[in-house]
């Protein structure tokens, strides 16, 4: 039974009110220490694993003291592996926190960036610009195109899902997202068929990949990710209240409508910055918050950092393994997160329906 | 807005008829409406070849596919009582698609005739897995749909994986995945017509029981209906319809979702009337989608599935905005 | 009497000449009573083959963009009617052109082979993902189907001579690589791809000789550095593509081709889409001027 999500053991409001047992006071720091160690290990692994060049840990140590290492191996690590690893890390953080926020505001365990349709919107924006139907689009950097698509899809879902109204219904958001997601995917496929010989690139884009990341991508991701994370931290206490119900938050002087609005903005910015660099990498946003909740319970103030740690670790591991599937070819990391995530999703769904009987 | 059922069904027949004529008439080669019947019937007409070899079978297949998908959606929604439920949501279409892509990847030389039965097999295997995993959940519609969505996701992940690892198959498979009526001809009609001919009466037979089920599981049980058996039978009928449709055209989305909603909002919840009305609505949706797919940017053809998404999404969103009883 | 015998002989030869042309293709045997005049082709490589015989196709599946055919080929033939995309050609337009013959690609058009057969006798050959040798044997089949086998053999022989000449001229032991670059990725063309085949024909060594399974290989900068070609040609689809990102990295300067200033950008349409003898010779010429 120990593997069951924690909230099924305890009354819902227990975690944030009092932590009386010695076990639970020790548990939290222990969890964070372990997760941080896992992150560091996966980071180092990702820097050197599965290359056609013989990279090893001994190439990394000198770099810490002399970041402009000059051997070819060190150049590869600094110029290619490091940006790639950092992008994977940031994408993991952004996507999992976005997922956590979305599950928080919709109070729906299935909420995730792809359900919002935001990733699909960004993907379509890219695919459309790649068809060359509007020649002007090719002069605009990819990142702005996808950012626009993501924002547009997000705003559409926001209003069509009724998040701007009082007492927004969570189901309506999911429905709007599913519909929009489907539309965007259909249109992207049409664009792929239209663009044809250029289709391979679009296909990779549809799945999500960090293969060709450069340090520029890291910089372009940073502001959005930091913005989203800071907002998430600021509203984490209110999200705790929202979890107990709209009335609870309102009676304690919060404004559910405004909270949902703020959280949505943060979510969209997080997703847009991740998608515009790496494509619609699926399921990190769905899986990580669930794992985190199973480990540490329902308190958003603890969930946020844990999601960030776990999301980053998971992305780094997935990206490392995406290089080995067809070595020496790179596969898009999205196929790994999707495959693992989809199986996890099924198990999650099965467990959930079994335990909530 | 409620319309008298007879009036509504008559109107649907008329609309379908109009779209059918337009479908046969319009395209890269324009045939005047007045010429259409002549072109179908008389071999001396200059359009006889195009109409009888391409347009007419395509139009009929669109109709049959639309009707099957819509009917499948109606039955599934009737059983699961979930506004999201449709063959797409339950993973039937993605299961069928996965089977076809597996065939294309592992047996590239497979005769093309094998594609439809493979899709059908995939659809049934997907349903079998769903029924196995959710065997205790037949009483719980939302949970059932959740497992369906999860399965659909796994299948799509597998499809993505296969398409990435075998990029040369992308084009053919992509086209099939979006749902296209392109290149379908008379030989495809026997693949779907018998299914519809058998399963449509089955649906009618089930309609009274489904009406009672709509009153709630307890009411249905107290009236002597075996709820579990009814659910299983209805789902099998629905899945067969959807798989047959997918095996011919790939997955044409939104039809199974939108058509039942639309008809329900027009004529209420009686399945006896809903069945013909939904089938007609579905047929109209796909016929009009394929019509626009051909005339939007000739000579380039779009997949009909993209067009149903264009038609389906705004309607679905309209539905979301209008719906008040959340 | 002699007259009658002559007449008999003549009619016999006439009859013989009218015997069906038969060609084995990818899906059976193509047969046509007489050489076709109105031809619809559904891939660019077939346009190249027809242009070599100075035959103008009446319809081409050119994706709605006539400029996808390189001007060297386009200028040799009459304008054609577009029959839609290569992946989903418009059957109605093909039928309305009333062709005597259709040339289709087995990879893309096997699904509509029967429909095409109903319109006109259809020769179905390899085109998409074909190698250099595949292309030559497909071209020969087109020649046979058009009852111009001899002329085509001659053309191929001439082509061979010219390619031999180019090979002699170029005569390089450096490693070569062609890649296309789209906004989302760079794809190396292996020796199995057409461009790779042309390079091999010219006696050039591929920078990725071990990639014999797949024609097009998605690549990162890391892999490109590993491949380390002495000569790199890149065809871009679009203005700002992934290769431009690669160029910004310090590692880009560590590839031999960049060190030796032998990096060139070229026409992706020529090198990737328009496969055929005319295109191959232009590619050879480019390579020649490139090496000098």
CSV table of N, CA, C and O in Angstrom, one decimal, chain B residues 24 46 131 149 188 216 223 244 254 293 314 317:
chain,number,residue,atom,x,y,z
B,24,UNK,N,-20.8,15.5,-56.5
B,24,UNK,CA,-20.5,14.9,-57.8
B,24,UNK,C,-20.2,16.0,-58.8
B,24,UNK,O,-19.4,15.8,-59.7
B,46,UNK,N,-19.5,13.4,-71.6
B,46,UNK,CA,-18.1,13.5,-71.5
B,46,UNK,C,-17.6,13.3,-70.1
B,46,UNK,O,-16.4,13.1,-69.9
B,131,UNK,N,-11.9,-3.3,-23.0
B,131,UNK,CA,-12.9,-4.1,-22.3
B,131,UNK,C,-12.2,-4.9,-21.2
B,131,UNK,O,-12.8,-5.0,-20.1
B,149,UNK,N,-9.1,6.9,-23.2
B,149,UNK,CA,-8.2,8.0,-23.5
B,149,UNK,C,-6.7,7.6,-23.3
B,149,UNK,O,-5.9,7.8,-24.2
B,188,UNK,N,-13.8,-0.3,-52.6
B,188,UNK,CA,-13.9,-0.1,-51.1
B,188,UNK,C,-15.3,-0.2,-50.5
B,188,UNK,O,-15.4,-0.3,-49.3
B,216,UNK,N,-31.0,6.1,-16.2
B,216,UNK,CA,-30.2,5.7,-15.0
B,216,UNK,C,-30.0,4.2,-14.9
B,216,UNK,O,-30.9,3.5,-15.3
B,223,UNK,N,-36.2,-2.3,-14.4
B,223,UNK,CA,-37.1,-2.6,-15.5
B,223,UNK,C,-36.7,-3.9,-16.2
B,223,UNK,O,-37.2,-4.2,-17.3
B,244,UNK,N,-14.8,-0.4,-39.1
B,244,UNK,CA,-15.1,-0.5,-40.6
B,244,UNK,C,-14.9,0.8,-41.3
B,244,UNK,O,-14.2,0.9,-42.3
B,254,UNK,N,-14.0,13.9,-35.2
B,254,UNK,CA,-15.0,14.9,-34.8
B,254,UNK,C,-16.4,14.4,-35.3
B,254,UNK,O,-17.4,14.9,-34.8
B,293,UNK,N,-12.7,19.6,-49.4
B,293,UNK,CA,-11.4,19.2,-49.5
B,293,UNK,C,-10.9,19.2,-50.9
B,293,UNK,O,-9.7,19.5,-51.2
B,314,UNK,N,-15.3,24.4,-34.6
B,314,UNK,CA,-16.2,25.5,-34.3
B,314,UNK,C,-17.5,25.1,-33.7
B,314,UNK,O,-18.0,25.7,-32.7
B,317,UNK,N,-17.0,24.1,-30.2
B,317,UNK,CA,-16.8,25.2,-29.3
B,317,UNK,C,-18.0,26.0,-29.1
B,317,UNK,O,-18.3,26.5,-28.0
